[in-house]
Tab-separated table of C-alpha atoms and ligand atoms in Angstrom:
chain	number	residue	atom	x	y	z
A	19	MET	CA	-65.044	-19.633	21.487
A	20	LEU	CA	-61.763	-20.686	23.103
A	21	ILE	CA	-61.986	-20.719	26.897
A	22	ASP	CA	-59.341	-22.235	29.145
A	23	ASN	CA	-59.737	-24.228	32.339
A	24	HIS	CA	-59.459	-20.993	34.352
A	25	ASN	CA	-62.364	-19.442	32.460
A	26	ARG	CA	-60.131	-17.081	30.474
A	27	THR	CA	-61.206	-16.318	26.920
A	28	ILE	CA	-58.380	-16.846	24.441
A	29	ASN	CA	-58.784	-14.477	21.509
A	30	TYR	CA	-55.173	-13.547	20.710
A	31	LEU	CA	-52.841	-15.758	18.677
A	32	ARG	CA	-49.106	-15.239	18.276
A	33	LEU	CA	-48.265	-17.072	15.092
A	34	ALA	CA	-44.588	-17.667	14.306
A	35	VAL	CA	-43.812	-18.070	10.609
A	36	THR	CA	-40.132	-19.018	10.876
A	37	ASP	CA	-37.464	-19.583	13.519
A	38	ARG	CA	-34.758	-18.093	11.284
A	39	CYS	CA	-33.405	-14.598	11.615
A	40	ASN	CA	-30.890	-12.314	9.943
A	41	LEU	CA	-29.805	-10.797	13.281
A	42	ARG	CA	-28.176	-12.524	16.231
A	43	CYS	CA	-29.415	-10.482	19.219
A	44	ASN	CA	-27.299	-11.656	22.118
A	45	TYR	CA	-30.248	-11.924	24.539
A	46	CYS	CA	-32.136	-14.128	22.060
A	47	MET	CA	-29.578	-16.590	20.708
A	48	PRO	CA	-25.875	-17.482	20.647
A	49	SER	CA	-23.646	-15.855	17.987
A	50	GLU	CA	-23.561	-19.066	15.939
A	51	GLY	CA	-27.380	-19.217	15.978
A	52	ILE	CA	-29.358	-22.218	17.155
A	53	ASN	CA	-30.277	-25.545	15.585
A	54	PHE	CA	-32.800	-24.022	13.221
A	55	ALA	CA	-35.709	-26.216	12.158
A	56	LYS	CA	-35.304	-28.051	8.870
A	57	ARG	CA	-37.279	-26.425	6.069
A	58	ASP	CA	-39.734	-29.307	5.738
A	59	SER	CA	-40.628	-29.181	9.423
A	60	VAL	CA	-41.772	-25.574	9.120
A	61	PHE	CA	-45.350	-24.776	8.114
A	62	THR	CA	-45.852	-23.829	4.468
A	63	ILE	CA	-47.772	-20.637	3.797
A	64	ASP	CA	-50.859	-22.671	2.792
A	65	GLU	CA	-50.678	-24.529	6.094
A	66	LEU	CA	-50.326	-21.276	8.013
A	67	CYS	CA	-53.381	-19.895	6.185
A	68	LEU	CA	-55.354	-23.014	7.127
A	69	VAL	CA	-54.329	-22.943	10.785
A	70	ALA	CA	-55.183	-19.233	10.994
A	71	GLU	CA	-58.602	-19.898	9.395
A	72	ILE	CA	-59.358	-22.662	11.883
A	73	LEU	CA	-58.373	-20.513	14.850
A	74	VAL	CA	-60.294	-17.462	13.662
A	75	GLY	CA	-63.289	-19.785	13.283
A	76	GLN	CA	-62.787	-20.693	16.958
A	77	GLY	CA	-62.841	-17.080	18.143
A	78	ILE	CA	-59.346	-15.700	17.634
A	79	GLU	CA	-59.788	-11.958	16.947
A	80	LYS	CA	-56.180	-10.822	16.920
A	81	ILE	CA	-53.151	-12.415	15.244
A	82	ARG	CA	-49.613	-11.192	15.745
A	83	ILE	CA	-47.138	-12.505	13.191
A	84	THR	CA	-43.762	-13.174	14.707
A	85	GLY	CA	-40.721	-15.415	14.378
A	86	GLY	CA	-37.638	-15.496	14.047
A	87	GLU	CA	-37.754	-12.578	11.706
A	88	PRO	CA	-41.073	-12.799	9.809
A	89	PHE	CA	-39.751	-10.929	6.757
A	90	VAL	CA	-37.000	-13.476	6.059
A	91	ARG	CA	-39.878	-15.475	4.568
A	92	LYS	CA	-40.197	-14.348	0.974
A	93	ASP	CA	-43.820	-15.527	0.900
A	94	LEU	CA	-44.905	-13.689	4.068
A	95	MET	CA	-47.111	-11.212	2.190
A	96	VAL	CA	-49.168	-14.111	0.768
A	97	LEU	CA	-50.138	-15.039	4.323
A	98	LEU	CA	-50.802	-11.431	5.315
A	99	ARG	CA	-53.034	-10.889	2.267
A	100	HIS	CA	-55.005	-13.993	3.195
A	101	LEU	CA	-55.392	-12.908	6.822
A	102	THR	CA	-57.025	-9.645	5.736
A	103	THR	CA	-59.851	-11.679	4.144
A	104	LEU	CA	-60.765	-13.548	7.340
A	105	LYS	CA	-64.068	-12.420	8.878
A	106	GLY	CA	-63.865	-11.944	12.622
A	107	LEU	CA	-60.152	-11.181	12.605
A	108	ASN	CA	-60.096	-7.564	13.780
A	109	ASP	CA	-56.441	-7.014	14.396
A	110	ILE	CA	-53.417	-8.206	12.408
A	111	SER	CA	-50.032	-7.088	13.655
A	112	VAL	CA	-46.397	-7.913	13.024
A	113	THR	CA	-43.349	-7.972	15.303
A	114	THR	CA	-40.172	-7.334	13.357
A	115	ASN	CA	-36.573	-6.233	13.658
A	116	ALA	CA	-37.327	-3.770	10.804
A	117	THR	CA	-34.344	-4.778	8.665
A	118	LEU	CA	-36.322	-6.263	5.758
A	119	ILE	CA	-39.706	-4.552	6.005
A	120	GLY	CA	-38.826	-1.623	3.683
A	121	PRO	CA	-40.038	-3.064	0.348
A	122	HIS	CA	-43.337	-4.132	1.961
A	123	ILE	CA	-44.338	-0.919	3.695
A	124	ASP	CA	-46.574	0.316	0.858
A	125	GLU	CA	-48.480	-2.945	0.617
A	126	LEU	CA	-48.848	-3.254	4.386
A	127	LYS	CA	-50.443	0.174	4.319
A	128	GLN	CA	-52.777	-0.789	1.469
A	129	LEU	CA	-53.798	-3.932	3.347
A	130	GLY	CA	-54.556	-1.874	6.461
A	131	ILE	CA	-51.965	-3.755	8.530
A	132	ASN	CA	-51.166	-0.821	10.698
A	133	ASN	CA	-49.842	-2.283	13.930
A	134	ILE	CA	-46.113	-2.874	13.742
A	135	ASN	CA	-43.882	-3.655	16.723
A	136	VAL	CA	-40.255	-2.857	16.040
A	137	SER	CA	-37.575	-4.379	18.248
A	138	LEU	CA	-34.936	-1.753	18.917
A	139	ASP	CA	-32.744	-2.103	21.969
A	140	ALA	CA	-30.407	0.841	21.427
A	141	ILE	CA	-30.294	4.187	19.701
A	142	ASN	CA	-26.525	4.307	19.805
A	143	ARG	CA	-25.032	2.650	16.714
A	144	GLY	CA	-22.219	0.857	18.564
A	145	THR	CA	-24.567	-0.510	21.218
A	146	PHE	CA	-27.054	-1.638	18.561
A	147	GLU	CA	-24.360	-3.445	16.591
A	148	LYS	CA	-22.942	-5.090	19.698
A	149	ILE	CA	-26.345	-6.399	20.786
A	150	THR	CA	-27.552	-7.532	17.344
A	151	ARG	CA	-24.076	-8.659	16.170
A	152	ARG	CA	-24.899	-7.230	12.736
A	153	ASN	CA	-24.525	-3.803	11.100
A	154	GLN	CA	-28.111	-3.032	10.170
A	155	TYR	CA	-28.382	0.204	12.150
A	156	ASP	CA	-29.054	2.536	9.198
A	157	THR	CA	-31.628	0.251	7.611
A	158	VAL	CA	-33.533	-0.182	10.865
A	159	HIS	CA	-33.371	3.533	11.611
A	160	ASN	CA	-34.634	4.467	8.120
A	161	ASN	CA	-37.441	1.911	8.162
A	162	LEU	CA	-38.526	3.009	11.626
A	163	ILE	CA	-38.703	6.658	10.562
A	164	ARG	CA	-40.637	5.660	7.444
A	165	LEU	CA	-43.148	3.587	9.411
A	166	ILE	CA	-43.720	6.447	11.841
A	167	SER	CA	-44.020	9.118	9.166
A	168	GLU	CA	-46.388	6.980	7.075
A	169	GLY	CA	-48.765	6.831	10.028
A	170	PHE	CA	-48.325	3.242	11.221
A	171	ASN	CA	-49.132	2.497	14.828
A	172	VAL	CA	-45.561	1.769	15.896
A	173	ARG	CA	-44.550	0.273	19.206
A	174	ILE	CA	-40.871	-0.076	19.979
A	175	ASN	CA	-39.780	-3.085	22.043
A	176	PHE	CA	-36.646	-2.322	24.058
A	177	ILE	CA	-35.285	-5.147	26.223
A	178	VAL	CA	-33.336	-3.619	29.105
A	179	LEU	CA	-30.039	-5.490	29.392
A	180	GLU	CA	-27.739	-5.032	32.355
A	181	GLY	CA	-24.353	-3.675	31.298
A	182	GLN	CA	-25.430	-3.209	27.683
A	183	ASN	CA	-28.096	-0.637	26.952
A	184	GLU	CA	-29.345	0.956	30.183
A	185	GLN	CA	-27.649	4.208	29.147
A	186	ASP	CA	-30.083	4.413	26.187
A	187	ILE	CA	-33.310	4.271	28.240
A	188	LEU	CA	-33.586	8.036	28.750
A	189	PRO	CA	-32.198	9.041	25.318
A	190	ILE	CA	-34.761	6.885	23.496
A	191	LEU	CA	-37.541	8.589	25.467
A	192	ARG	CA	-36.094	12.009	24.590
A	193	LEU	CA	-35.728	11.061	20.928
A	194	MET	CA	-39.262	9.696	20.615
A	195	LYS	CA	-41.008	12.486	22.537
A	196	HIS	CA	-42.023	14.208	19.296
A	197	TYR	CA	-43.600	11.121	17.714
A	198	PRO	CA	-46.867	9.269	18.358
A	199	VAL	CA	-45.173	5.967	19.228
A	200	SER	CA	-45.086	3.757	22.265
A	201	VAL	CA	-41.711	2.762	23.697
A	202	ARG	CA	-42.090	-0.415	25.700
A	203	PHE	CA	-39.332	-1.531	28.042
A	204	LEU	CA	-39.252	-5.287	28.551
A	205	GLU	CA	-37.560	-7.307	31.228
A	206	GLU	CA	-35.011	-9.755	29.891
A	207	MET	CA	-36.042	-13.415	30.012
A	208	PRO	CA	-33.617	-16.347	29.990
A	209	PHE	CA	-34.843	-17.646	26.606
A	210	ASN	CA	-31.567	-17.200	24.749
A	211	GLY	CA	-30.781	-20.662	23.438
A	212	GLY	CA	-28.347	-21.386	26.258
A	213	SER	CA	-26.134	-18.265	25.921
A	214	LYS	CA	-26.453	-17.450	29.631
A	215	THR	CA	-28.562	-18.327	32.637
A	216	PHE	CA	-29.814	-16.088	35.398
A	217	GLN	CA	-32.236	-16.309	38.329
A	218	LYS	CA	-32.805	-12.610	38.823
A	219	ILE	CA	-32.457	-9.406	36.883
A	220	LYS	CA	-31.276	-5.947	37.840
A	221	TRP	CA	-33.642	-4.210	35.454
A	222	ASP	CA	-37.060	-5.338	36.529
A	223	TYR	CA	-40.034	-3.128	35.719
A	224	LYS	CA	-39.813	-1.338	39.075
A	225	ALA	CA	-36.139	-0.468	38.561
A	226	ILE	CA	-36.861	0.766	35.032
A	227	LEU	CA	-39.707	2.970	36.275
A	228	ALA	CA	-37.583	4.348	39.135
A	229	HIS	CA	-34.846	5.231	36.635
A	230	ILE	CA	-37.305	7.008	34.337
A	231	THR	CA	-38.963	8.790	37.278
A	232	GLU	CA	-35.663	10.359	38.325
A	233	ALA	CA	-35.351	12.094	34.965
A	234	PHE	CA	-39.049	12.602	34.193
A	235	PRO	CA	-41.009	12.906	37.458
A	236	ASN	CA	-44.127	14.218	35.736
A	237	TYR	CA	-45.989	11.446	34.017
A	238	ARG	CA	-49.443	9.934	34.239
A	239	LYS	CA	-50.568	6.349	34.150
A	240	LEU	CA	-52.722	5.474	31.149
A	241	GLU	CA	-55.767	3.213	31.050
A	242	SER	CA	-54.872	-0.171	29.524
A	243	PRO	CA	-57.062	-3.121	28.568
A	244	ALA	CA	-57.307	-5.805	31.298
A	245	THR	CA	-55.429	-8.274	29.087
A	246	SER	CA	-52.555	-5.884	28.348
A	247	THR	CA	-49.082	-7.090	29.289
A	248	SER	CA	-47.758	-3.536	29.506
A	249	ILE	CA	-48.320	-0.892	32.175
A	250	ASN	CA	-48.458	2.355	30.220
A	251	TYR	CA	-47.554	5.942	31.002
A	252	GLN	CA	-47.212	9.322	29.321
A	253	ILE	CA	-44.640	11.907	30.280
A	254	GLU	CA	-45.916	15.487	30.441
A	255	GLY	CA	-45.271	17.256	27.135
A	256	HIS	CA	-44.424	14.043	25.240
A	257	LYS	CA	-46.374	12.896	22.203
A	258	SER	CA	-45.055	9.359	22.755
A	259	THR	CA	-46.054	7.035	25.560
A	260	PHE	CA	-43.969	4.461	27.343
A	261	GLY	CA	-44.781	1.050	28.754
A	262	LEU	CA	-43.231	-1.489	31.076
A	263	ILE	CA	-43.597	-5.203	30.365
A	264	PRO	CA	-42.841	-7.409	33.382
A	265	SER	CA	-42.036	-10.432	31.232
A	266	PHE	CA	-39.619	-11.871	33.806
A	267	SER	CA	-41.615	-10.825	36.905
A	268	ARG	CA	-44.803	-12.172	35.310
A	269	THR	CA	-47.360	-9.985	37.050
A	270	PHE	CA	-49.844	-10.212	34.180
A	271	CYS	CA	-50.412	-13.978	33.898
A	272	GLY	CA	-53.840	-13.968	35.583
A	273	SER	CA	-55.542	-12.234	32.661
A	274	CYS	CA	-53.572	-13.886	29.834
A	275	ASN	CA	-55.636	-14.218	26.642
A	276	ARG	CA	-52.949	-15.562	24.304
A	277	LEU	CA	-52.037	-18.727	22.534
A	278	ARG	CA	-48.790	-19.328	20.662
A	279	ILE	CA	-48.168	-21.499	17.644
A	280	THR	CA	-44.574	-21.977	16.592
A	281	ALA	CA	-43.324	-22.178	13.020
A	282	THR	CA	-43.032	-25.953	13.383
A	283	GLY	CA	-46.612	-26.277	14.604
A	284	ASP	CA	-46.228	-26.594	18.381
A	285	VAL	CA	-49.153	-25.263	20.380
A	286	ILE	CA	-47.854	-23.338	23.390
A	287	THR	CA	-50.412	-22.239	25.958
A	288	CYS	CA	-47.803	-20.456	28.105
A	289	LEU	CA	-44.397	-19.074	27.175
A	290	TYR	CA	-42.882	-20.884	30.153
A	291	GLY	CA	-44.665	-24.203	29.604
A	292	LYS	CA	-44.199	-27.278	27.442
A	293	PRO	CA	-45.770	-27.515	23.979
A	294	LYS	CA	-49.178	-29.167	24.317
A	295	ALA	CA	-49.706	-30.538	20.792
A	296	ASN	CA	-48.258	-30.317	17.311
A	297	LEU	CA	-50.535	-29.217	14.492
A	298	ARG	CA	-48.110	-29.631	11.585
A	299	GLU	CA	-48.345	-33.403	11.380
A	300	MET	CA	-52.106	-33.233	11.900
A	301	VAL	CA	-52.536	-30.772	9.064
A	302	ARG	CA	-50.179	-32.741	6.795
A	303	GLY	CA	-51.912	-36.002	7.690
A	304	GLY	CA	-55.079	-34.667	6.096
A	305	ASN	CA	-57.047	-34.527	9.338
A	306	PRO	CA	-60.350	-32.679	8.990
A	307	ARG	CA	-60.487	-29.109	10.296
A	308	GLU	CA	-62.830	-30.162	13.098
A	309	LYS	CA	-60.210	-32.568	14.450
A	310	VAL	CA	-57.509	-29.876	14.380
A	311	ALA	CA	-59.922	-27.499	16.124
A	312	GLN	CA	-60.693	-30.112	18.796
A	313	THR	CA	-56.983	-30.636	19.438
A	314	ILE	CA	-56.470	-26.902	19.920
A	315	LEU	CA	-59.405	-26.708	22.309
A	316	ALA	CA	-58.105	-29.700	24.267
A	317	THR	CA	-54.757	-27.949	24.886
A	318	LEU	CA	-56.638	-25.238	26.765
A	319	GLY	CA	-58.248	-27.739	29.123
A	320	SER	CA	-55.095	-28.082	31.220
A	321	ARG	CA	-53.592	-24.641	30.913
A	322	ALA	CA	-51.359	-23.494	33.761
A	323	LYS	CA	-52.710	-20.467	35.602
A	324	THR	CA	-49.390	-18.633	35.652
A	325	GLY	CA	-45.957	-18.802	34.076
A	326	PHE	CA	-44.545	-19.952	37.425
A	327	GLU	CA	-46.917	-22.910	37.438
A	328	ALA	CA	-46.207	-23.662	33.749
A	329	GLN	CA	-42.481	-23.683	34.433
A	330	ASN	CA	-42.936	-26.801	36.590
A	331	GLU	CA	-44.134	-28.737	33.547
A	332	HIS	CA	-40.526	-29.351	32.538
A	333	GLU	CA	-36.991	-29.027	33.807
A	334	LYS	CA	-35.412	-27.593	30.687
A	335	VAL	CA	-37.591	-24.531	30.473
A	336	PHE	CA	-34.781	-22.120	29.647
A	337	ASP	CA	-32.956	-24.155	26.994
A	338	LYS	CA	-34.976	-22.568	24.267
A	339	SER	CA	-34.369	-19.433	22.255
A	340	MET	CA	-37.047	-16.823	21.790
A	341	THR	CA	-36.523	-17.173	18.050
A	342	SER	CA	-38.190	-20.603	18.162
A	343	ILE	CA	-41.002	-19.564	20.525
A	344	GLY	CA	-41.904	-16.281	18.847
A	345	GLY	CA	-41.611	-13.915	21.826
B	17	SAM	N1	-37.411	-10.932	15.004
B	17	SAM	C1	-38.531	-10.205	15.441
B	17	SAM	C2	-38.146	-9.146	16.423
B	17	SAM	O1	-37.048	-9.198	16.978
B	17	SAM	O2	-38.968	-8.257	16.654
B	17	SAM	C3	-39.643	-11.050	16.008
B	17	SAM	C4	-39.267	-12.222	16.872
B	17	SAM	S1	-38.549	-11.808	18.426
B	17	SAM	C5	-38.191	-13.400	19.096
B	17	SAM	C6	-39.971	-11.268	19.315
B	17	SAM	C7	-39.697	-10.401	20.525
B	17	SAM	O3	-39.046	-11.193	21.514
B	17	SAM	C8	-38.782	-9.227	20.250
B	17	SAM	O4	-39.386	-8.032	20.714
B	17	SAM	C9	-37.557	-9.537	21.050
B	17	SAM	O5	-36.911	-8.385	21.510
B	17	SAM	C10	-38.116	-10.373	22.180
B	17	SAM	N2	-37.125	-11.215	22.841
B	17	SAM	C11	-36.242	-12.049	22.259
B	17	SAM	N3	-35.461	-12.649	23.194
B	17	SAM	C12	-35.882	-12.180	24.394
B	17	SAM	C13	-35.460	-12.405	25.749
B	17	SAM	N4	-34.471	-13.249	26.031
B	17	SAM	N5	-36.102	-11.741	26.724
B	17	SAM	C14	-37.103	-10.880	26.440
B	17	SAM	N6	-37.549	-10.625	25.183
B	17	SAM	C15	-36.939	-11.262	24.179
B	18	SF4	FE1	-33.772	-12.118	15.533
B	18	SF4	FE2	-35.761	-11.010	16.845
B	18	SF4	FE3	-34.176	-12.835	18.040
B	18	SF4	FE4	-33.190	-10.446	17.430
B	18	SF4	S1	-34.876	-10.866	18.887
B	18	SF4	S2	-32.195	-12.432	17.020
B	18	SF4	S3	-34.243	-9.925	15.598
B	18	SF4	S4	-35.560	-13.199	16.388
């Protein structure tokens, strides 16, 4: 079992499989991209399988595959197939921009990988193309509709960006009201690879809720697990639900149950903190599994209680891009 120094059980791993991406979302990275990791400093699929096995052996019950864009890796399905064989792993999910998932939808269904988070920050084509700096609107739209109609448990991640997509908040709720999906509005964080800095945001979770309340005053709050990062609601008469994720306000840190491993092997115990160890060299150096497991456990012995505390671990907290951390 993985327990941190604040007595929190860690049973959720966010595993990044690449830092590369075929989109250039302007809140995530600069238009020219970032200094992507060299290929040989990124975990191979065999190494990812091994790391996942070790962590599941230590009590990880849920793995979310993220990136960069996970599906830019041609061998991603090899990892996903392996994950479905791991005893004790109850929940495998993927966060994707939905541009490249199409050819894999049938197999994902067969494997029972049902939980797919799709990042979609606009329903208007022009807004989508401006934010992502690419023209993948039709592909994303078609894949999203397919995932929903094939019965996947789809959650849409919508980052609310001042001056860019606030006019789509209500339309996306109206559009999704007929479908059993969850639309989650996230606060923007300054992890954009140095594109811009900010100390405060206009669209915090309270402002988003106030905006929704004006148009849809009749909604109810839903029960959510204690470790959930989203506060969830359902509007009267809507099949969909919506959620607010205070990722910038950080109101949920106290019950955090997650660990992150980047595509290059860094162990990150808090999104806002410094990496605590690197597993890639350990795995490549032929260290026994027990030693890798001990290193992981040791990183949890000095885990910051909150993101605000973790931020003090280093000065350059906001230099990074979310594509290297995994979201
Ligand atoms: N490429 C995939 C995608 O976009 O879904 C997975 C990786 S992406 C880094 C993971 C999540 O981080 C996405 O939901 C994305 O919207 C979110 N994200 C990226 N940059 C962010 C930022 N600056 N603030 C808040 N969320 C961000
Ligand atoms: Fe790519 Fe996801 Fe970052 Fe957009 S948010 S640039 S899709 S990694």
